[in-house]
Coordinates of C-alpha atoms in Angstrom, one line a residue:
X1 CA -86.5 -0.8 -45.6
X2 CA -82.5 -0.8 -46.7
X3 CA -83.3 2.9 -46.8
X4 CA -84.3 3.5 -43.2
X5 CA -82.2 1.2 -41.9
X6 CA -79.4 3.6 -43.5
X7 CA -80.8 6.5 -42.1
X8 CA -80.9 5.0 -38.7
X9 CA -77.6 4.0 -38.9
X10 CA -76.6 7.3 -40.1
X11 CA -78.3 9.3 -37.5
X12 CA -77.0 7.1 -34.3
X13 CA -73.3 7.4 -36.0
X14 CA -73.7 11.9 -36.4
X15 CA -75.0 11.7 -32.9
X16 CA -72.7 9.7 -31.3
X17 CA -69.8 11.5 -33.1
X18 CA -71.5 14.8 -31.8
X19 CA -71.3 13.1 -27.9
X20 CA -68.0 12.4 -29.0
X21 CA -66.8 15.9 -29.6
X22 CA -68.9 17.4 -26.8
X23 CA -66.8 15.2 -24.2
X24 CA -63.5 15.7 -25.9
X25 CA -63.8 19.3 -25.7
X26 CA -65.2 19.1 -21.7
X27 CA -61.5 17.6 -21.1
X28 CA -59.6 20.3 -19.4
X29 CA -56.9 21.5 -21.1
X30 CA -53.1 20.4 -20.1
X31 CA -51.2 23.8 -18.9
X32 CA -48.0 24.5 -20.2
X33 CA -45.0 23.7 -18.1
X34 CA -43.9 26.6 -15.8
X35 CA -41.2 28.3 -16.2
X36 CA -38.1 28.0 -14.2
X37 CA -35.5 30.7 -13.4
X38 CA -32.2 30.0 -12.8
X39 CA -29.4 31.8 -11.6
X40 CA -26.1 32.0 -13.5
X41 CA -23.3 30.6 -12.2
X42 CA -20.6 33.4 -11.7
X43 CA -17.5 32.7 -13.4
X44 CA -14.2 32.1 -11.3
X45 CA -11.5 34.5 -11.0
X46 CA -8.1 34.3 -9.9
X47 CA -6.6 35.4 -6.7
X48 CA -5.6 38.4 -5.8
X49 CA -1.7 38.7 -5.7
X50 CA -0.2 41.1 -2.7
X51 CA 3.0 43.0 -3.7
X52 CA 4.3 42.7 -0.2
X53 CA 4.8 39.8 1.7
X54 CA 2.9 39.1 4.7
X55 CA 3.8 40.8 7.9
X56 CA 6.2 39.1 11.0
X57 CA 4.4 39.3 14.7
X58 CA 6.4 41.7 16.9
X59 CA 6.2 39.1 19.5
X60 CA 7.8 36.0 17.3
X61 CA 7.0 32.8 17.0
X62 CA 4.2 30.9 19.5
X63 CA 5.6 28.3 21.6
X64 CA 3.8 25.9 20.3
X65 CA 5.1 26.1 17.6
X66 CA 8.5 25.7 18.5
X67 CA 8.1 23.0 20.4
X68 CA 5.5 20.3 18.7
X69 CA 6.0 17.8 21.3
X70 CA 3.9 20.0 23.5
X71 CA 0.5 19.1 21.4
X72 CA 1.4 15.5 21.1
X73 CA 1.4 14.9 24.9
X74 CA -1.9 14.6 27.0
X75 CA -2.1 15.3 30.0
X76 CA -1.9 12.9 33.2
X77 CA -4.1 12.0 35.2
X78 CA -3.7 11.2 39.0
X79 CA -4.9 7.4 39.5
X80 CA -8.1 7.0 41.9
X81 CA -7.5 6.4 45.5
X82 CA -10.1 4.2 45.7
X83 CA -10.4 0.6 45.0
X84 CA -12.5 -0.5 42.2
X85 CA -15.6 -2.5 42.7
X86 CA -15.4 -5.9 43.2
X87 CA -18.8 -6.8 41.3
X88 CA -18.5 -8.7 37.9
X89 CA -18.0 -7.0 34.9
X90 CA -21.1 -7.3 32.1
X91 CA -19.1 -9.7 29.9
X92 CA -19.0 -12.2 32.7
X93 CA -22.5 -11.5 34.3
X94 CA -23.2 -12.8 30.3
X95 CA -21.4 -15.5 30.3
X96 CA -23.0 -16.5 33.6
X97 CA -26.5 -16.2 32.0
X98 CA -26.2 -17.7 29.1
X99 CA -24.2 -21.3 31.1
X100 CA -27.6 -20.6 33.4
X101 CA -29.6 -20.8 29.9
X102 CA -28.2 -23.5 28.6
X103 CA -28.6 -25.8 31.8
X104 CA -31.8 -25.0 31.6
X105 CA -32.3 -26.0 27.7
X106 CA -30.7 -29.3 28.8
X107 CA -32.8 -29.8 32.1
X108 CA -36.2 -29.0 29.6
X109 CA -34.9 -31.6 26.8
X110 CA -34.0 -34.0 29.8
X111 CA -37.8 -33.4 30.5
X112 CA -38.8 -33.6 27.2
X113 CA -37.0 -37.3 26.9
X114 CA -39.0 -38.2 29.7
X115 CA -36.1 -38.9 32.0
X116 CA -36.5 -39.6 35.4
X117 CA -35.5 -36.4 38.2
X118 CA -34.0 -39.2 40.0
X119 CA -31.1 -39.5 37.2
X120 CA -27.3 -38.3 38.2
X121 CA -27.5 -36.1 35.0
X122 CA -30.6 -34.6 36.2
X123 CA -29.4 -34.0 39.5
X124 CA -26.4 -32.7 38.6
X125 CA -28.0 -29.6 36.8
X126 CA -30.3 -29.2 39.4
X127 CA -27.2 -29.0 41.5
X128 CA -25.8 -26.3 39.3
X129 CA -28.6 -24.0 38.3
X130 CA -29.5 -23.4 42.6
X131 CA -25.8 -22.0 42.8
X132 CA -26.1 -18.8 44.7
X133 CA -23.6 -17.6 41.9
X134 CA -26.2 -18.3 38.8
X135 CA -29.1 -16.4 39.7

């Protein structure tokens, strides 16, 4: 009995091994890493040197050049002839929202406190936020 039991044993290990190298070998192979040229870096050289120095323009020198203070200055512009707009500018149209916002966070928390519509405090931002200038 220790005998076949052995042999069993024996023949599931080989056969298993067998499986073993069967699916090892089915692995595809890694490929080697591809090759990558690159191109030298050339090595730096000097500057040429000139033997004579460099030529003078026949005309001479540029006028602005001479006079620097003919870069630095821009050039004016005429002032409009018109009057400028009398509307607000977007920093105060802001501002006027965000005082039209916050009356109405107070007139919602007045609400919100359950306070009557009848109240001077009530009123008063009532007052405020139907100002032809707020809306």
């Amino acid at each position: 009995m220790r005998l076949q039991a052995a042999g069993l044993l024996f023949g599931l290990i080989s056969a298993a091994n067998a499986a073993g190298v069967q699916s090892k070998s089915a692995l595809p192979q890694p490929s080697p890493a591809p090759t990558v040229y690159v191109v030298p870096t050339p090595t730096p050289q000097a500057p040429p040197i000139a033997a004579a120095p460099a030529p003078t323009p026949a005309v001479g020198l540029s006028p602005l050049l001479t006079q620097p203070s003919a870069i630095d200055r821009a050039p004016e512009l005429a002032n409009p002839s018109y009057a400028p707009v009398p509307a607000p500018a977007p920093i105060d149209q802001q501002k006027m929202q965000s005082y039209r916002n916050d009356l109405i966070i107070q007139r919602f928390q007045l609400d919100r406190q359950s306070v009557s519509p009848g109240t001077e405090r009530y009123r008063e931002i009532e007052r405020q936020l139907n100002q032809p200038g707020l809306r």
